[in-house]
Coordinates of C-alpha atoms and ligand atoms in Angstrom, one line a residue:
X1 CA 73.3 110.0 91.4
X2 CA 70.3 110.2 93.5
X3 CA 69.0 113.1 95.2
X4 CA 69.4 113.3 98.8
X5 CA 66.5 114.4 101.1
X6 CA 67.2 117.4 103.3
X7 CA 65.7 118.4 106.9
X8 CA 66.6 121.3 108.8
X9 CA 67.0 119.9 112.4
X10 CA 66.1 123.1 115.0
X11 CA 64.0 123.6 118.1
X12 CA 61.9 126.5 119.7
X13 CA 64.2 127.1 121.8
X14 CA 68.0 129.0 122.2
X15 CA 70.3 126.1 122.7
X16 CA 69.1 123.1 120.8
X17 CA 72.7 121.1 119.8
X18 CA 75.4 123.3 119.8
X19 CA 75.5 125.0 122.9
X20 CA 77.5 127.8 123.6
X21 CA 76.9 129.1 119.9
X22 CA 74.0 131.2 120.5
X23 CA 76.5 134.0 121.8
X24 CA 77.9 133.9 118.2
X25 CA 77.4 137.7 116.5
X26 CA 75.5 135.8 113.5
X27 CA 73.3 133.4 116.1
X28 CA 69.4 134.9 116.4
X29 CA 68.4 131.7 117.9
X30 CA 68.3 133.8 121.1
X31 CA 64.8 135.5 119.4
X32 CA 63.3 132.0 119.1
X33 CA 60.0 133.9 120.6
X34 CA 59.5 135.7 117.6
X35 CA 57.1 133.9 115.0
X36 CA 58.9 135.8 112.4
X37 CA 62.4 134.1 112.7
X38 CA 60.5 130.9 111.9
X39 CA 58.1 131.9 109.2
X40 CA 61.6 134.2 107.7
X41 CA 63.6 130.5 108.1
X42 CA 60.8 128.2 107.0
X43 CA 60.8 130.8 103.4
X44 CA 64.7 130.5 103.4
X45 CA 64.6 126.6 103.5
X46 CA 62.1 126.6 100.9
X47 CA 64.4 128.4 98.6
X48 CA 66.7 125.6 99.2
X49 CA 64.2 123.6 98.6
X50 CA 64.6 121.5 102.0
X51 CA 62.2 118.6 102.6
X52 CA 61.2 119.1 106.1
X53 CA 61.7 121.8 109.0
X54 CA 62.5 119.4 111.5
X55 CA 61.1 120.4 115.1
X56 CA 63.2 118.7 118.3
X57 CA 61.1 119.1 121.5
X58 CA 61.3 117.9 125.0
X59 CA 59.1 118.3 127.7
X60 CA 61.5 118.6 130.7
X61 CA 65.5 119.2 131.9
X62 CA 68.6 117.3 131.1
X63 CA 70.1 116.7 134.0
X64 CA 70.5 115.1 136.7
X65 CA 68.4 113.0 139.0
X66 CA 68.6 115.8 142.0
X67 CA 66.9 118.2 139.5
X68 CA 69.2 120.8 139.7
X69 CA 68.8 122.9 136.3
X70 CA 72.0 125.7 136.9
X71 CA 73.9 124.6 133.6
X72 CA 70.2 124.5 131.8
X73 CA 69.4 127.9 132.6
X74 CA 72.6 129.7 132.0
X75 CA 73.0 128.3 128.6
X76 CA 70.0 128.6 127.6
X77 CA 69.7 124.6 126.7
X78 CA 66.4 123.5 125.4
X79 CA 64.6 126.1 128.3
X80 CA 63.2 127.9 128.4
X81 CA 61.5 126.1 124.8
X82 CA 58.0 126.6 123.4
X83 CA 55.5 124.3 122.2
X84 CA 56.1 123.2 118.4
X85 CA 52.8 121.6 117.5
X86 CA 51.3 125.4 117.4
X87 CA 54.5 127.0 115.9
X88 CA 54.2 124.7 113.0
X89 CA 50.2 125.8 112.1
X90 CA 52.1 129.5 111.5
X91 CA 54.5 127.7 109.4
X92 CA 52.0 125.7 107.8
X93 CA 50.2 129.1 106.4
X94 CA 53.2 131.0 105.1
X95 CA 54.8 128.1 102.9
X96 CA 53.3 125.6 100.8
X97 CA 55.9 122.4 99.5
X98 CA 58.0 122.2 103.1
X99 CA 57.2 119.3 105.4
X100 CA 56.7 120.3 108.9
X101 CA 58.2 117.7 111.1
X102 CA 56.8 117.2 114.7
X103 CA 58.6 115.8 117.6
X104 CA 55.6 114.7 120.0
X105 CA 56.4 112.3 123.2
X106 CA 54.6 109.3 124.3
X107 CA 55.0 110.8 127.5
X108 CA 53.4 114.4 126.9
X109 CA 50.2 113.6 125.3
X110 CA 47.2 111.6 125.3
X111 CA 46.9 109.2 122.2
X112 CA 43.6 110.4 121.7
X113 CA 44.5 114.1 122.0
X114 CA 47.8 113.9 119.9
X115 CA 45.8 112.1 117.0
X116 CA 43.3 114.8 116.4
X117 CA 46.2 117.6 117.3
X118 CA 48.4 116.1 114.4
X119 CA 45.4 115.5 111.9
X120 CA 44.6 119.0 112.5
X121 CA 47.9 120.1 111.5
X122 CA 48.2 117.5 108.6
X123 CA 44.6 119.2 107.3
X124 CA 46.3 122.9 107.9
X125 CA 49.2 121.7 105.6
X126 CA 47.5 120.2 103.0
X127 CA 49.1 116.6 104.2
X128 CA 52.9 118.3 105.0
X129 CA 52.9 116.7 108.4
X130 CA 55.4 114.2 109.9
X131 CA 55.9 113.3 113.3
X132 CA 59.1 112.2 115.7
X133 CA 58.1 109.6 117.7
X134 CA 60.1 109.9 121.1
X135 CA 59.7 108.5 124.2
X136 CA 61.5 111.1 126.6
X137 CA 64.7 110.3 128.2
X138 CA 64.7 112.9 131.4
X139 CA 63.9 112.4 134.5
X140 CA 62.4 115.7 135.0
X141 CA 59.8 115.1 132.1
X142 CA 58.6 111.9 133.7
X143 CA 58.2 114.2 136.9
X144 CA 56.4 116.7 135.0
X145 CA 53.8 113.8 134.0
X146 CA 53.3 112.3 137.6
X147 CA 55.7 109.4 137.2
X148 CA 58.4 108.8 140.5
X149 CA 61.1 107.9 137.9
X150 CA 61.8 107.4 134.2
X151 CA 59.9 103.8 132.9
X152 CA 62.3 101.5 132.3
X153 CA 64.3 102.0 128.6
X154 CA 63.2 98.8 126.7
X155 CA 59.4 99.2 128.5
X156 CA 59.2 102.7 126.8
X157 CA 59.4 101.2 123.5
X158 CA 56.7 98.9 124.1
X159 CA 54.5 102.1 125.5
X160 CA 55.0 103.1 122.6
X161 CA 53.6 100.1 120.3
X162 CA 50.6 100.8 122.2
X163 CA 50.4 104.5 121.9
X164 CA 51.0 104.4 118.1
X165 CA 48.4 101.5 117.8
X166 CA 45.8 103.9 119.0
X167 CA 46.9 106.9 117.2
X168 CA 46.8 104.3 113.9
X169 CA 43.2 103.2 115.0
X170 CA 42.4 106.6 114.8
X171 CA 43.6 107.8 111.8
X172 CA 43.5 104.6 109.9
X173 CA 40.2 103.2 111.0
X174 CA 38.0 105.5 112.6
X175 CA 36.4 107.0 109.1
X176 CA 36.0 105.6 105.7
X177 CA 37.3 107.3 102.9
X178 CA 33.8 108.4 101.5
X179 CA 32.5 109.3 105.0
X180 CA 32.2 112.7 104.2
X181 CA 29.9 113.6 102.2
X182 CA 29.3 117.5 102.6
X183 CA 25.7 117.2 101.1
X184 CA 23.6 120.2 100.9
X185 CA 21.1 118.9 98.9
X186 CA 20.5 115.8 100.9
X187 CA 21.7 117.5 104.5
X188 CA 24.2 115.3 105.0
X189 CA 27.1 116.3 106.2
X190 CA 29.2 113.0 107.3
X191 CA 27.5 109.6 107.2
X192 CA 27.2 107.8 110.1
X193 CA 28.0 104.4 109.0
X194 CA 31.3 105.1 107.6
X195 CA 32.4 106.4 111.1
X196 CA 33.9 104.0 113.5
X197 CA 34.3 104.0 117.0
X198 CA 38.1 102.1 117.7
X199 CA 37.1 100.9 121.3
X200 CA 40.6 100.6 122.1
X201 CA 41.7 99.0 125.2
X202 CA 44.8 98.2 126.2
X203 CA 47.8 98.5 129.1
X204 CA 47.8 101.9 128.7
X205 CA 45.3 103.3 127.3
X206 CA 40.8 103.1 126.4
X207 CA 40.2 104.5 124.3
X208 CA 36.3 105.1 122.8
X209 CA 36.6 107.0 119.5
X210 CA 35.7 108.0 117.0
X211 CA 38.6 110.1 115.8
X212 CA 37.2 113.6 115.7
X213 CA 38.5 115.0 112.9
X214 CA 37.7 113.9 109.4
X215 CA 40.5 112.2 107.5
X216 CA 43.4 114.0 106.6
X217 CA 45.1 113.6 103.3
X218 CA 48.2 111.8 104.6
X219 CA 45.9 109.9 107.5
X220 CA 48.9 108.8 109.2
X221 CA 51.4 111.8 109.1
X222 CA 55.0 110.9 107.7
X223 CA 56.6 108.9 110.3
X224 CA 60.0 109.7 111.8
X225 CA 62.1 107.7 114.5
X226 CA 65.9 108.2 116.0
X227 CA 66.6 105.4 118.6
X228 CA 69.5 103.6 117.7
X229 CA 69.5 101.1 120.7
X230 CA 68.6 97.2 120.0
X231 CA 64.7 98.5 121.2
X232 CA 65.0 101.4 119.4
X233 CA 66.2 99.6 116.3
X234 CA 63.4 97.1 116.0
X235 CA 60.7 100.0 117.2
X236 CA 62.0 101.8 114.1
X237 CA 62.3 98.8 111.7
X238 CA 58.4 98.1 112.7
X239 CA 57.3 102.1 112.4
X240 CA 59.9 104.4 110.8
X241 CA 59.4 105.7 107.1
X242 CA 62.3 108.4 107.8
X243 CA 65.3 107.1 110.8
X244 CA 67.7 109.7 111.6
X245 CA 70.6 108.4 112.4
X246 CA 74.2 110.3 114.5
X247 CA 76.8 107.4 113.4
X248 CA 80.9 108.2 113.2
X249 CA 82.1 107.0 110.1
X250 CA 79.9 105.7 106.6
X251 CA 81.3 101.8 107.2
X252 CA 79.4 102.7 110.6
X253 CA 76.1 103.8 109.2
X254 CA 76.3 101.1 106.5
X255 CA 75.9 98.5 109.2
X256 CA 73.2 100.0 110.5
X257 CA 71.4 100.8 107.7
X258 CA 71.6 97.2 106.6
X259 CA 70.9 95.9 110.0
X260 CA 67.8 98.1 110.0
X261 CA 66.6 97.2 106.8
X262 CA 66.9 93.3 107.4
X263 CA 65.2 93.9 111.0
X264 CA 62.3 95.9 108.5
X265 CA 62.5 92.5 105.8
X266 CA 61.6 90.4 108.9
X267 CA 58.7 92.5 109.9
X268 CA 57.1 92.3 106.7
X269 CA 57.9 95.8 105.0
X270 CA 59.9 96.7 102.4
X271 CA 63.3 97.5 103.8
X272 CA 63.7 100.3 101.0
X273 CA 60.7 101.7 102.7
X274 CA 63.1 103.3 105.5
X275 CA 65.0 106.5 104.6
X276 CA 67.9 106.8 106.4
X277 CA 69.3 110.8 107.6
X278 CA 72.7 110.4 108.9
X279 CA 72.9 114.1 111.0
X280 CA 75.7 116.8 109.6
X281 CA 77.2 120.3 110.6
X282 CA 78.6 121.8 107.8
X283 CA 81.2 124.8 107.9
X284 CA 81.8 126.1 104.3
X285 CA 84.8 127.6 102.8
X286 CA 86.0 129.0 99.3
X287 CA 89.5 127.3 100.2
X288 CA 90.2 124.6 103.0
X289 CA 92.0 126.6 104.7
X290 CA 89.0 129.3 105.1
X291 CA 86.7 126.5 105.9
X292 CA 89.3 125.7 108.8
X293 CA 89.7 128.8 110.2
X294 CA 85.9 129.2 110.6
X295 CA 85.4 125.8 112.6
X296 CA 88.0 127.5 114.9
X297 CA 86.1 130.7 115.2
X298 CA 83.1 128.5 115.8
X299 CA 85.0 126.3 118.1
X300 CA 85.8 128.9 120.0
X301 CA 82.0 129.6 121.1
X302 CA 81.0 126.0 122.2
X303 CA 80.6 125.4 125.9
X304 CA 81.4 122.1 126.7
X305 CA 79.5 122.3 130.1
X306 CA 76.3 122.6 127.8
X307 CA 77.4 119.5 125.9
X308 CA 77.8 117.6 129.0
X309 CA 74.6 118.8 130.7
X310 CA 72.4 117.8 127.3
X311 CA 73.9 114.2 127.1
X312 CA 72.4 113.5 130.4
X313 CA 75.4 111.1 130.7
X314 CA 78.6 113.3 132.3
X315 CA 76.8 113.1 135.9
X316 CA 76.1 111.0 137.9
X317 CA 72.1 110.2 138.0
X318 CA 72.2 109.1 141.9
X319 CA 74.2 111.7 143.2
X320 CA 73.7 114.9 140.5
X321 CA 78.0 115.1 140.6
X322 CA 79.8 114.9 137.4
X323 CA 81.7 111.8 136.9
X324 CA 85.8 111.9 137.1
X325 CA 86.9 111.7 133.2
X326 CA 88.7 108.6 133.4
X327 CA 85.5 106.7 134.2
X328 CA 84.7 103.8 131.7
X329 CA 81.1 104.1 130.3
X330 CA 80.4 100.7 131.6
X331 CA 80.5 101.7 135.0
X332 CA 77.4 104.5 134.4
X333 CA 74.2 103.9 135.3
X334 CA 71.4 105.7 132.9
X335 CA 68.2 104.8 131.8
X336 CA 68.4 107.6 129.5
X337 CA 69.0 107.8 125.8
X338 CA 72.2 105.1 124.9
X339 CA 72.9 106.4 121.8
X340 CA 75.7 108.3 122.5
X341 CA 77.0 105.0 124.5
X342 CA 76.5 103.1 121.3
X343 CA 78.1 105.4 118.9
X344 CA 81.3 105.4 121.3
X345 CA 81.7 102.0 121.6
X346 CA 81.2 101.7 117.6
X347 CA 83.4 104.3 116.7
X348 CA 86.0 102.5 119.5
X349 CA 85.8 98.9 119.3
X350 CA 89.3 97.9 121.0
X351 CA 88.2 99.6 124.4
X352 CA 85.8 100.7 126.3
X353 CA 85.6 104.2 125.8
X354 CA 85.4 106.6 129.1
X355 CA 83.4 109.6 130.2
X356 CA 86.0 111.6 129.0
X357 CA 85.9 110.5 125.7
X358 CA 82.1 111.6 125.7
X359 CA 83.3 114.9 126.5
X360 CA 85.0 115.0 123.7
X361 CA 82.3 113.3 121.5
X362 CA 79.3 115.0 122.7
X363 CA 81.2 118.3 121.8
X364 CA 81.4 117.4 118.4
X365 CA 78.7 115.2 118.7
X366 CA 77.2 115.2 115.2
X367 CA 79.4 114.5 112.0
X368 CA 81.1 117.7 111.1
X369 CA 81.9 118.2 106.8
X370 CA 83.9 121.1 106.8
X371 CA 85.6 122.4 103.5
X372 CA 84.9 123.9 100.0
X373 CA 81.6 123.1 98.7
X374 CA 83.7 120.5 96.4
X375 CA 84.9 118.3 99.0
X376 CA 82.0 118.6 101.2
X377 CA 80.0 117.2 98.0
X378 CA 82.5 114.4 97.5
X379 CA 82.3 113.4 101.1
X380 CA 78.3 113.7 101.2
X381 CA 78.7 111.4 98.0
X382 CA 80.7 108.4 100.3
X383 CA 78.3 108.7 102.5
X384 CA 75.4 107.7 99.9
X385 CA 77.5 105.1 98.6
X386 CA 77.0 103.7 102.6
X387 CA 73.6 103.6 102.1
X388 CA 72.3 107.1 103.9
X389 CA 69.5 108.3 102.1
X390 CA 69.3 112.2 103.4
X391 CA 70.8 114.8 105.4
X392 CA 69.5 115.9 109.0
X393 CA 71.0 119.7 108.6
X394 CA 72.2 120.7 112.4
X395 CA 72.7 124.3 112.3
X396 CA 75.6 126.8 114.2
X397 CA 73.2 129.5 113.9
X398 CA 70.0 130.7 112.6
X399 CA 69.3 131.6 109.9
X400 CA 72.9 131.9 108.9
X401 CA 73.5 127.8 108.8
X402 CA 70.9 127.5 106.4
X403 CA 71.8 130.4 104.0
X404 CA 75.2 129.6 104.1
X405 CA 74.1 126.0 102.8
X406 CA 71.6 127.8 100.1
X407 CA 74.5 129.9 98.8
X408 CA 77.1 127.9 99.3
X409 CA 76.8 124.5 98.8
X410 CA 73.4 123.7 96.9
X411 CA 74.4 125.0 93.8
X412 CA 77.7 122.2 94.2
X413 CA 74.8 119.4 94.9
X414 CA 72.4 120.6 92.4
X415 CA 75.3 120.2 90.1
X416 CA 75.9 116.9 90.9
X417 CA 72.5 115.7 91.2
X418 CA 72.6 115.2 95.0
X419 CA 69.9 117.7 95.8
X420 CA 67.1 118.5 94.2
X421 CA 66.2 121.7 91.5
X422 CA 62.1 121.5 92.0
X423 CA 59.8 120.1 94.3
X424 CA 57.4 117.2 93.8
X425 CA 53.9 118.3 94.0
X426 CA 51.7 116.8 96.9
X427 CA 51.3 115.6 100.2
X428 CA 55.1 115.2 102.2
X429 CA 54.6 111.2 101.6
X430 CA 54.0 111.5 98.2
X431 CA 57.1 114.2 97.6
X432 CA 59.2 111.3 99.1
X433 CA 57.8 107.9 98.5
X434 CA 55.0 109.0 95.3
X435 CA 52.0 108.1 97.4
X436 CA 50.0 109.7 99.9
X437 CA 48.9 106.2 102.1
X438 CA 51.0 104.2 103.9
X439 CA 51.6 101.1 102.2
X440 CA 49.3 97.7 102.6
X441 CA 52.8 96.1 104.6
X442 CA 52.7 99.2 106.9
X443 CA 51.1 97.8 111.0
X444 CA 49.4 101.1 110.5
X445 CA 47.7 99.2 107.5
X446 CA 46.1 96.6 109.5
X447 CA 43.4 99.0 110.6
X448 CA 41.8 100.3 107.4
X449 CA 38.6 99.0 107.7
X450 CA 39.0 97.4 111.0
X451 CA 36.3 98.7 112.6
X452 CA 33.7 98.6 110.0
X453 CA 32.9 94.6 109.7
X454 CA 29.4 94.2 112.3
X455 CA 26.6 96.7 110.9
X456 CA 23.5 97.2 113.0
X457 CA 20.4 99.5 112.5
X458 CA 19.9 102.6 114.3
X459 CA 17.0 103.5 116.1
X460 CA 16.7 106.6 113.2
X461 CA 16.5 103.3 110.6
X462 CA 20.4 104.2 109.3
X463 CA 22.5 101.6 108.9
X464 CA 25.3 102.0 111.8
X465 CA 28.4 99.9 111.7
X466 CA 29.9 99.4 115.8
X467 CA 33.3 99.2 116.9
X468 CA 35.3 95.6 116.9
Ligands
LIG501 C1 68.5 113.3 115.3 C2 67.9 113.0 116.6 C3 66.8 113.7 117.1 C4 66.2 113.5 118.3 N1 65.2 114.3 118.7 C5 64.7 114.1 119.9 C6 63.7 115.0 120.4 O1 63.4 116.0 119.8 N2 63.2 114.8 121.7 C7 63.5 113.7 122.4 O2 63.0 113.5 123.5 N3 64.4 112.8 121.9 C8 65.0 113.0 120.7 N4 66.0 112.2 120.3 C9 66.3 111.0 121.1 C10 65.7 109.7 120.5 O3 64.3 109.8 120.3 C11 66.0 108.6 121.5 O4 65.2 108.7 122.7 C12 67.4 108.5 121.8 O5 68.1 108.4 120.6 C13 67.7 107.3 122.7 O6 67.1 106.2 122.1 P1 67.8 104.8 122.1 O7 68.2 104.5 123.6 O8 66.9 103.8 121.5 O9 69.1 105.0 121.3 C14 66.6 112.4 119.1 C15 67.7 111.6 118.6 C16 68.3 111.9 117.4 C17 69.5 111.0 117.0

């Protein structure tokens, strides 16, 4: 049996996914301000020996188009929210074999400005850093960033070939590996002609360089994706090394897996080069029937107004009122996230399925195991045999969720080989895939050395090497 990998999925804020559960007597997600919830959870899940703390982050409201935010605030969903990227350097400090996984928009940063922010973070962590690349699917977020309206669904995936072609240029490119040098002796700190400028310029984006910080010991952090839409798809086939995936059933996620990985093949990369983590809420029992009782009690806390509110979908963008139930999901207009669209339809193929059926999805919208540690194993174990490679861990409450799943249902998977009893030494890459560098097949590849092929002399009599 192989091991699985295992990510903690949570965000700096109070309501992340299940909403309504923050009211729960074990929930402290509510003290998401306090730096020692997160350095106390980021210790827990390297007990368990998880993989990755996986930060979500968005910079804006769900909601609707009218930008009224009264479901947001009362529930606490995703607002108010902190920034991750400076969370993560506390993090960073207090552990030493947990990745540190980064949600970071195309819509919320600069290329250039990301790039240095995430090598800084990757040198922090001794090369623990991996990054979500999203593209933002609120209105309000593309408000916040002086745009009139959303960009267009399948455009934002092409933004974002450019804006990870400059961050590669940066990290990839901009310095040679013996740059440098750190030279008392001689007074040399870097050398000047294994530093590139990337003189980027594109739709989007000029961009000058060099990168600013020296390289990092992963270069390119770990690279994480989620779309599941036909764009989404190919952007991850080109880019992901880790795809997290929310499908219904394993015969669901085997397709996509495979789809994926062919999509990958035809790219040039080595389709087992993707890791696939299929999202799970677990609720653990001695006996079934405990395990069943509990999702009641748990039940009992979810608000399905929250549910609604986060899929962007249950109202209408045009006119900010909620859709009548029996509405099919053909006749809704969103440029927003389709996942949840997709996963219907998959999960439905003999009809189109209705708003009212994403009530009910989006309020159990990730695959729930429930059950004794046994049958949660057996049923983790089907799902391998589809072809997921790892576990995105959604909690109920922190830090409960996660000790529960230490306790509970590690030693079960340990047992059985699914998880892991030590960690690998190194950098997050080479934990996961046993090498630090992205490999030669890799677009991010193509830039090693790019910028170093036209050397000239400096007026100082050094030889300089300028940008392509
Ligand atoms: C597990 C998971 C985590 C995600 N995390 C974020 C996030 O933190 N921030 C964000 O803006 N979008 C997030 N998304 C949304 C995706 O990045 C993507 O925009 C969405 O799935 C819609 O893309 P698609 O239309 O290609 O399916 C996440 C999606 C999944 C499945």
């Amino acid at each position: 049996m192989r091991e699985l990998i295992f990510n903690a999925f949570v965000m700096n804020t109070t309501s992340h996914i299940q909403h309504g559960l923050w009211r729960h007597p074990n929930a402290r997600q509510h003290d998401f301000n306090d730096v020692r919830l997160w350095i106390d959870l980021a210790r827990t899940l390297e007990a368990g020996l998880f993989d990755a703390i996986f930060f979500a982050d968005v910079v804006g409201l769900y909601g609707p188009l009218n930008g009224d935010y009264a479901v947001n605030a009362r529930e606490g969903l995703q607002i108010p929210n902190n920034d991750p990227s400076v969370l993560l350097s506390a993090i960073a400090v207090n552990t030493e074999h947990l990745g540190l996984a980064l949600t970071s928009s195309v819509l919320q940063a600069h290329p250039f400005e990301f790039a240095r922010r995430a090598s800084t973070l990757d040198h922090i962590s001794d090369g623990r850093l991996a990054w979500n690349i999203v593209t933002s699917t609120q209105e309000n977020a593309a408000r916040n960033f002086g745009f009139d309206r959303l960009v267009e669904h399948d455009e934002r995936y092409e933004w974002a070939e450019e804006y990870t072609e400059v961050v590669y240029k940066l990290w990839e490119g901009s310095w040679d590996d013996d740059a440098l040098q750190r030279d008392k002796a001689r007074g040399v700190f870097s050398d000047p002609t294994r530093i590139h400028k990337i003189n980027h310029q594109g739709k989007r984006y000029r961009v000058e360089g060099p990168h600013l910080p020296s390289p990092t010991p992963q270069r390119t952090p770990f690279l994480f994706q989620a779309g599941s839409s036909p764009a989404g798809r190919r952007f991850a086939a080109r880019h992901a090394e880790g795809q997290f995936i929310a499908t219904p059933n394993p015969r669901v996620a085997a397709e996509l897996i495979s789809e994926t990985r062919a999509l990958a093949r035809s790219f040039g990369r080595d389709p087992s080069d993707i890791k696939f983590l299929q999202g799970f809420t677990f609720v653990i029992g001695s006996t079934e029937e405990e395990a069943r009782r509990k999702e009641a009690e748990l039940d009992r806390y979810i608000s399905i107004d929250g549910f609604l509110a986060h899929s962007n979908l249950g109202v209408s963008q045009d006119t900010g009122e909620p859709y009548p139930p029996e509405t099919p999901l053909a006749d809704i207009r969103t440029n927003g996230g389709r996942s949840h669209i997709e996963w219907l339809r998959k999960a439905n193929p003999d009809r189109e399925p209705t708003v009212g059926d994403l009530a009910r999805l989006v309020a159990r919208r990730h695959q729930r195991l429930v059950g004794t540690p046994q049958s949660i194993a057996d049923q983790l174990a089907e799902w391998q045999k589809a072809g997921i490679d790892g576990v995105n861990v959604i909690n109920w409450y922190l830090p409960g969720s996660y000790e529960e799943f230490n306790e509970q249902l590690l030693p079960e998977l340990q047992r059985r080989g699914l998880a892991k009893r030590e960690y690998r030494p190194g950098t997050l890459r080479e934990k996961i895939f046993g090498r630090s560098r992205l490999p030669a097949s890799h677009p991010a590849a193509q830039y090693r050395g790019a910028f170093s092929r036209r050397p000239e002399r400096s007026a100082a009599g050094l030889d300089l090497v300028a940008g392509t």
